[in-house]
């Protein structure tokens, strides 16, 4: 091969290399960057689902029927009827909620029917948007939602946790407990429960005194100790009812400790003390809550179903709720299942009396009175244990017709609460 031919081949080879160099740069540099970008995008989509929420889901299943946000000022969402809905309900599956306690996991505990999970609340004068966990978490981003009250409110708090947790990756959500609180954290959002069955201080506050076996004693003007834990919340949801219904009078001490309280206490009528406690609570709200930051709610009474004669006049033997699998379907008239209407009236009047802080009254009582089918009955737990076959033979003693299975009725309470949160957000 001549020198000229050799030079020509080298030039040709160098020319080809110069042609392929840009391609190599793309493969070596640009392609990895592209793949890295795709990976980061997917990670953002997976771990930040609620950061890019859209409001497209605030529609009914019927895509041809556009439904606007409910105008809460003109529509009474608490008046309506129960509609069986196998499509949109339940809002979550029991076995998909890793934080659900045994005491309300009725299917897991052997309840054979599931129809109680599939009833949707339909207001008389408007339609509710389908619950959207992403949108609710968007409105709660960077905020604190706190439920304060008794075990019924703990029931509702667990419902709320189950309603939102399923859309979140496991490593981004945590649950922790203290003596007074249960706290669900996700990103920078907190959904918590605070145990205060009377709102004010009582001998039922300590963890070992919550089984109802000790006669309750309260300090009707002592709320600051509890209140210190409520001040930084953005949404406060209160309730107090079940513990008041045990006796017509309640023991009261004005100050001191509960150590020798039974000797130093006075008995005062239930209605007098209920109003006094609620006025202590509203005074605390007016003095400590900034209405520009914090929204306050009060949940009405959660009914019980302990006498079948209340809904079945033909029943020969009065029982509790243990055999109920359907709601009270005749909703054309109210039903009396023993809810204390006088306590309800006091709560309505006191919550209306605030001047600085507005309290939204969540009137879930009537809708819940129709749900004789939704209690835990034999399918909860008592003191951390499931009922034995022998105990199930004694429903008068052991059937729980106070608390509610999950998924179930408390999910509807939270659907309504979430509407208020979304509107105010």
Coordinates of C-alpha atoms in Angstrom, one line a residue:
X1 CA 0.0 0.0 0.0
X2 CA 1.4 3.4 -1.0
X3 CA 1.8 6.3 1.4
X4 CA -0.9 8.3 -0.3
X5 CA -3.4 5.4 0.0
X6 CA -2.5 5.0 3.7
X7 CA -3.1 8.7 4.3
X8 CA -6.4 8.6 2.4
X9 CA -7.6 5.6 4.6
X10 CA -6.6 7.4 7.8
X11 CA -8.5 10.5 6.7
X12 CA -11.5 8.4 5.8
X13 CA -11.4 6.6 9.2
X14 CA -11.0 9.9 11.0
X15 CA -13.9 11.4 9.1
X16 CA -16.1 8.4 10.0
X17 CA -15.1 8.8 13.7
X18 CA -16.1 12.5 13.6
X19 CA -19.5 11.5 12.2
X20 CA -20.1 8.9 15.0
X21 CA -18.8 11.1 17.8
X22 CA -22.1 13.1 18.2
X23 CA -24.0 9.8 18.3
X24 CA -21.7 8.4 21.0
X25 CA -22.2 11.6 23.0
X26 CA -25.9 11.1 22.8
X27 CA -25.7 7.5 23.9
X28 CA -23.2 8.1 26.7
X29 CA -24.4 11.4 28.1
X30 CA -27.9 12.4 26.9
X31 CA -29.6 9.0 27.1
X32 CA -28.6 8.4 30.8
X33 CA -29.8 11.9 31.6
X34 CA -33.1 11.2 29.8
X35 CA -33.5 7.9 31.7
X36 CA -32.7 9.6 35.0
X37 CA -35.3 12.2 34.3
X38 CA -37.9 9.6 33.6
X39 CA -37.0 7.8 36.8
X40 CA -37.3 11.0 38.9
X41 CA -40.6 11.9 37.3
X42 CA -42.0 8.5 38.1
X43 CA -40.7 8.8 41.6
X44 CA -42.4 12.2 42.0
X45 CA -45.6 10.7 40.7
X46 CA -45.4 7.8 43.1
X47 CA -44.3 9.6 46.2
X48 CA -46.0 12.9 45.7
X49 CA -49.4 11.8 44.6
X50 CA -51.3 14.5 46.5
X51 CA -49.1 17.4 45.5
X52 CA -50.6 17.6 42.0
X53 CA -54.2 16.9 42.8
X54 CA -56.9 17.8 40.4
X55 CA -60.5 18.4 41.1
X56 CA -61.8 16.2 38.3
X57 CA -63.1 13.5 40.7
X58 CA -65.6 15.8 42.3
X59 CA -68.3 14.3 40.1
X60 CA -70.8 11.5 40.4
X61 CA -70.2 8.2 38.7
X62 CA -72.5 9.5 35.9
X63 CA -70.0 11.4 33.8
X64 CA -72.8 13.0 31.8
X65 CA -74.2 14.7 34.8
X66 CA -72.0 17.5 36.1
X67 CA -72.5 18.2 39.8
X68 CA -71.0 21.4 41.3
X69 CA -69.7 21.6 44.8
X70 CA -72.5 21.5 47.3
X71 CA -73.6 24.9 48.4
X72 CA -73.5 24.3 52.1
X73 CA -75.2 27.6 52.9
X74 CA -78.4 26.6 51.1
X75 CA -78.4 22.7 51.2
X76 CA -79.1 20.8 54.4
X77 CA -76.8 17.9 53.8
X78 CA -77.9 16.2 57.0
X79 CA -81.5 15.7 55.9
X80 CA -81.9 12.9 53.3
X81 CA -82.0 9.1 53.0
X82 CA -79.8 6.0 52.8
X83 CA -79.4 4.5 49.3
X84 CA -77.8 1.1 48.6
X85 CA -74.8 1.7 46.4
X86 CA -72.7 -1.3 45.4
X87 CA -70.5 0.8 43.0
X88 CA -69.0 3.6 45.1
X89 CA -69.3 2.0 48.6
X90 CA -67.5 1.0 50.6
X91 CA -64.9 3.8 50.2
X92 CA -62.1 1.4 51.1
X93 CA -61.6 -2.2 51.9
X94 CA -61.1 -3.4 55.5
X95 CA -58.1 -5.5 54.6
X96 CA -56.4 -2.6 52.8
X97 CA -56.4 -0.4 55.9
X98 CA -53.3 -1.4 57.8
X99 CA -54.1 0.9 60.7
X100 CA -57.6 -0.4 61.4
X101 CA -58.0 -1.7 65.0
X102 CA -59.4 -5.1 65.8
X103 CA -62.3 -3.7 67.8
X104 CA -64.1 -2.3 64.7
X105 CA -62.8 -4.7 62.0
X106 CA -66.1 -6.6 61.9
X107 CA -65.5 -8.7 58.7
X108 CA -62.1 -9.8 60.0
X109 CA -63.8 -10.7 63.3
X110 CA -66.3 -13.0 61.6
X111 CA -69.3 -10.8 60.6
X112 CA -70.9 -12.8 57.8
X113 CA -72.8 -10.0 56.0
X114 CA -71.3 -6.9 54.3
X115 CA -74.3 -4.9 53.1
X116 CA -73.9 -2.5 56.0
X117 CA -70.8 -1.2 54.2
X118 CA -72.6 -0.2 51.0
X119 CA -75.2 2.4 52.0
X120 CA -74.6 5.9 50.7
X121 CA -76.1 9.0 52.2
X122 CA -78.2 11.0 49.7
X123 CA -79.3 14.5 50.9
X124 CA -82.8 15.5 50.0
X125 CA -82.0 18.8 48.2
X126 CA -78.6 18.3 46.6
X127 CA -76.1 15.6 45.6
X128 CA -72.8 15.0 47.3
X129 CA -69.6 14.8 45.3
X130 CA -67.8 11.4 45.4
X131 CA -65.3 11.4 48.2
X132 CA -61.8 12.3 46.9
X133 CA -59.0 11.4 49.3
X134 CA -56.4 13.2 47.1
X135 CA -58.3 16.5 47.1
X136 CA -58.9 16.3 50.9
X137 CA -55.2 15.7 51.5
X138 CA -54.4 18.6 49.3
X139 CA -56.6 20.9 51.4
X140 CA -54.9 19.5 54.5
X141 CA -51.4 19.8 53.2
X142 CA -49.2 21.4 55.9
X143 CA -52.1 21.4 58.4
X144 CA -53.4 19.6 61.4
X145 CA -56.8 18.0 61.7
X146 CA -57.7 16.9 65.3
X147 CA -60.6 14.9 66.6
X148 CA -61.3 15.5 70.4
X149 CA -63.7 13.5 72.5
X150 CA -64.6 9.9 73.4
X151 CA -64.4 6.4 71.8
X152 CA -67.0 7.3 69.2
X153 CA -64.7 10.0 68.0
X154 CA -61.8 7.6 68.1
X155 CA -64.0 5.4 65.9
X156 CA -64.5 8.3 63.5
X157 CA -60.7 9.2 63.5
X158 CA -59.9 5.6 62.5
X159 CA -62.4 5.9 59.7
X160 CA -60.7 9.1 58.4
X161 CA -57.3 7.5 58.5
X162 CA -58.5 4.5 56.5
X163 CA -60.2 6.8 54.0
X164 CA -57.0 8.7 53.1
X165 CA -54.2 6.2 53.8
X166 CA -54.8 3.9 50.9
X167 CA -53.5 6.3 48.2
X168 CA -50.2 6.8 50.0
X169 CA -47.0 4.8 49.9
X170 CA -46.3 2.8 53.0
X171 CA -43.0 4.5 53.8
X172 CA -44.6 8.0 53.8
X173 CA -47.2 7.4 56.5
X174 CA -46.7 6.7 60.2
X175 CA -48.9 6.1 63.2
X176 CA -47.9 6.8 66.8
X177 CA -49.6 6.9 70.2
X178 CA -49.1 8.8 73.5
X179 CA -51.2 8.6 76.7
X180 CA -53.8 11.0 75.3
X181 CA -53.3 11.0 71.6
X182 CA -53.1 8.9 68.5
X183 CA -51.3 10.6 65.6
X184 CA -51.3 9.8 61.9
X185 CA -48.7 11.6 59.9
X186 CA -48.2 11.8 56.2
X187 CA -45.7 14.2 54.6
X188 CA -46.4 17.4 56.6
X189 CA -50.1 16.6 57.3
X190 CA -51.3 15.4 60.7
X191 CA -54.6 13.7 61.5
X192 CA -54.9 13.0 65.2
X193 CA -57.2 12.0 68.0
X194 CA -57.2 13.4 71.5
X195 CA -58.9 11.5 74.3
X196 CA -61.1 13.8 76.4
X197 CA -64.6 12.2 76.8
X198 CA -65.9 15.2 78.8
X199 CA -63.7 17.8 77.1
X200 CA -62.8 19.1 80.6
X201 CA -60.6 17.1 83.0
X202 CA -62.0 13.9 84.4
X203 CA -61.0 10.7 86.2
X204 CA -61.7 9.0 82.8
X205 CA -58.7 10.7 81.2
X206 CA -55.9 8.2 82.2
X207 CA -55.5 5.2 79.8
X208 CA -56.3 2.7 82.6
X209 CA -59.6 4.4 83.4
X210 CA -61.3 4.3 80.0
X211 CA -63.2 1.1 80.3
X212 CA -66.3 2.7 81.9
X213 CA -66.0 0.6 85.1
X214 CA -65.2 3.7 87.3
X215 CA -67.9 6.1 88.1
X216 CA -67.0 9.4 86.3
X217 CA -66.0 12.5 88.1
X218 CA -65.3 15.8 86.3
X219 CA -63.8 19.2 86.9
X220 CA -66.2 21.4 84.9
X221 CA -64.0 24.5 84.8
X222 CA -60.7 22.8 84.1
X223 CA -60.0 22.6 80.4
X224 CA -56.6 24.4 79.9
X225 CA -54.5 21.2 80.5
X226 CA -56.2 19.6 77.6
X227 CA -56.5 22.8 75.6
X228 CA -52.8 23.3 75.4
X229 CA -52.7 20.4 73.0
X230 CA -55.4 21.8 70.7
X231 CA -54.1 25.3 70.1
X232 CA -52.0 24.7 67.0
X233 CA -54.6 22.7 65.1
X234 CA -56.1 24.0 61.9
X235 CA -59.3 21.9 62.1
X236 CA -60.8 20.9 65.5
X237 CA -63.6 18.4 65.6
X238 CA -65.2 17.9 69.1
X239 CA -67.7 15.6 70.6
X240 CA -68.9 14.7 74.1
X241 CA -72.0 12.6 74.8
X242 CA -71.9 8.8 75.6
X243 CA -70.2 9.2 79.0
X244 CA -72.9 11.7 80.1
X245 CA -75.8 9.3 79.6
X246 CA -74.9 6.7 82.3
X247 CA -76.7 8.5 85.2
X248 CA -79.0 11.4 85.7
X249 CA -76.4 13.1 88.0
X250 CA -72.6 13.3 87.7
X251 CA -70.0 13.8 90.4
X252 CA -68.1 17.1 90.3
X253 CA -65.1 18.6 92.0
X254 CA -64.1 22.2 91.6
X255 CA -60.3 21.8 92.0
X256 CA -57.6 19.5 93.4
X257 CA -56.9 15.9 92.2
X258 CA -59.0 12.9 91.6
X259 CA -57.2 10.8 94.2
X260 CA -59.7 11.3 96.9
X261 CA -62.3 12.9 94.6
X262 CA -65.1 10.4 95.5
X263 CA -65.1 11.7 99.1
X264 CA -64.9 15.4 98.1
X265 CA -67.2 15.5 95.2
X266 CA -70.8 16.7 94.9
X267 CA -73.5 15.2 92.6
X268 CA -75.1 17.7 90.2
X269 CA -77.7 17.1 87.6
X270 CA -76.5 15.9 84.2
X271 CA -78.1 18.7 82.2
X272 CA -76.8 21.5 84.4
X273 CA -73.3 20.2 84.2
X274 CA -73.4 19.4 80.5
X275 CA -74.2 23.0 79.7
X276 CA -71.6 24.3 82.2
X277 CA -68.9 22.1 80.6
X278 CA -69.9 23.3 77.1
X279 CA -69.8 26.9 78.2
X280 CA -66.3 26.3 79.7
X281 CA -65.3 24.9 76.3
X282 CA -66.7 27.8 74.2
X283 CA -65.1 30.3 76.6
X284 CA -61.8 28.5 76.0
X285 CA -62.3 28.7 72.2
X286 CA -63.0 32.4 72.3
X287 CA -59.9 33.1 74.3
X288 CA -57.5 30.8 72.6
X289 CA -58.5 30.1 69.0
X290 CA -57.8 32.4 66.0
X291 CA -60.8 32.0 63.7
X292 CA -58.8 33.2 60.7
X293 CA -56.6 30.1 61.1
X294 CA -58.7 27.4 62.8
X295 CA -62.1 25.9 61.8
X296 CA -64.1 24.4 64.7
X297 CA -66.7 21.7 64.5
X298 CA -68.9 20.0 67.0
X299 CA -70.4 16.5 66.2
X300 CA -73.8 15.8 67.5
X301 CA -74.8 12.7 69.4
X302 CA -74.0 9.2 68.1
X303 CA -77.1 7.1 68.7
X304 CA -77.4 3.7 70.3
X305 CA -79.7 0.8 69.3
X306 CA -80.3 -1.2 72.5
X307 CA -84.1 -1.9 72.2
X308 CA -85.5 -3.6 69.1
X309 CA -89.0 -2.4 70.1
X310 CA -87.9 1.1 69.1
X311 CA -87.9 0.1 65.4
X312 CA -90.0 -3.1 65.4
X313 CA -93.3 -2.8 67.2
X314 CA -94.2 -6.3 66.4
X315 CA -91.2 -7.8 68.1
X316 CA -92.3 -10.1 70.9
X317 CA -88.9 -10.3 72.6
X318 CA -87.0 -7.1 73.0
X319 CA -83.3 -7.5 72.0
X320 CA -80.4 -5.2 71.0
X321 CA -78.8 -4.7 67.6
X322 CA -77.1 -8.1 67.3
X323 CA -79.3 -9.5 64.5
X324 CA -79.7 -6.4 62.4
X325 CA -78.5 -6.4 58.8
X326 CA -80.5 -3.6 57.3
X327 CA -81.1 0.1 58.2
X328 CA -84.5 1.3 59.2
X329 CA -85.8 1.7 55.7
X330 CA -88.9 3.8 56.4
X331 CA -87.3 7.2 56.6
X332 CA -90.5 9.2 56.0
X333 CA -90.7 9.8 59.7
X334 CA -88.2 10.2 62.5
X335 CA -87.4 7.3 64.8
X336 CA -86.9 7.3 68.5
X337 CA -84.1 5.0 69.6
X338 CA -83.5 6.8 73.0
X339 CA -81.2 9.6 71.9
X340 CA -81.2 12.3 74.6
X341 CA -82.8 15.2 72.7
X342 CA -82.3 17.6 75.7
X343 CA -78.6 17.2 75.6
X344 CA -78.7 17.7 71.8
X345 CA -80.7 20.9 72.3
X346 CA -78.2 22.2 74.9
X347 CA -75.3 21.5 72.5
X348 CA -77.1 23.3 69.6
X349 CA -77.8 26.4 71.7
X350 CA -74.3 26.6 73.3
X351 CA -72.5 26.2 69.9
X352 CA -74.6 29.0 68.5
X353 CA -73.7 31.3 71.4
X354 CA -70.1 32.0 70.4
X355 CA -69.4 35.5 69.1
X356 CA -65.7 35.4 67.9
X357 CA -65.2 31.8 66.9
X358 CA -67.8 30.1 64.6
X359 CA -68.6 26.5 65.5
X360 CA -70.1 24.4 62.8
X361 CA -72.6 21.9 64.2
X362 CA -72.4 18.6 62.4
X363 CA -75.9 17.1 62.9
X364 CA -75.2 13.4 62.2
X365 CA -77.7 12.1 64.8
X366 CA -80.8 11.6 62.7
X367 CA -79.1 10.0 59.8
X368 CA -77.3 7.6 62.2
X369 CA -80.5 6.7 64.1
X370 CA -81.7 4.8 61.0
X371 CA -78.5 2.6 61.0
X372 CA -79.4 -0.1 63.4
X373 CA -77.4 -2.5 61.2
X374 CA -74.0 -0.7 61.4
X375 CA -72.9 -1.4 65.0
X376 CA -70.0 -3.8 65.9
X377 CA -72.4 -5.9 68.0
X378 CA -70.7 -9.3 68.5
X379 CA -67.9 -8.5 66.0
X380 CA -65.8 -6.0 67.9
X381 CA -63.6 -6.7 70.9
X382 CA -63.9 -6.0 74.6
X383 CA -60.7 -5.1 76.5
X384 CA -58.7 -6.2 73.5
X385 CA -60.3 -9.6 73.2
X386 CA -62.9 -11.0 70.8
X387 CA -66.1 -12.3 72.3
X388 CA -66.2 -16.0 73.2
X389 CA -69.1 -18.3 71.9
X390 CA -70.5 -18.2 75.5
X391 CA -70.5 -14.4 75.6
X392 CA -72.3 -14.3 72.3
X393 CA -75.2 -16.1 73.9
X394 CA -75.7 -13.1 76.1
X395 CA -76.3 -10.2 73.8
X396 CA -77.9 -8.1 76.5
X397 CA -74.5 -7.9 78.2
X398 CA -72.0 -8.3 75.4
X399 CA -73.5 -6.9 72.1
X400 CA -71.9 -3.5 71.5
X401 CA -74.6 -1.3 70.0
X402 CA -72.6 1.9 70.7
X403 CA -69.6 1.7 68.3
X404 CA -69.6 1.2 64.6
X405 CA -68.0 -1.3 62.1
X406 CA -65.5 0.0 59.6
X407 CA -65.9 0.5 56.8
X408 CA -69.3 1.8 57.7
X409 CA -71.3 4.7 59.1
X410 CA -68.4 6.9 60.4
X411 CA -67.2 7.1 56.8
X412 CA -70.3 9.1 55.9
X413 CA -69.7 11.4 58.8
X414 CA -66.2 12.0 57.4
X415 CA -67.5 12.5 53.9
X416 CA -69.7 15.4 55.2
X417 CA -66.8 16.8 57.3
X418 CA -64.5 16.7 54.4
X419 CA -66.9 18.8 52.3
X420 CA -66.6 21.6 54.9
X421 CA -62.8 21.3 55.0
X422 CA -62.6 21.4 51.2
X423 CA -64.8 24.4 51.0
X424 CA -62.9 26.3 53.7
X425 CA -59.6 25.3 52.1

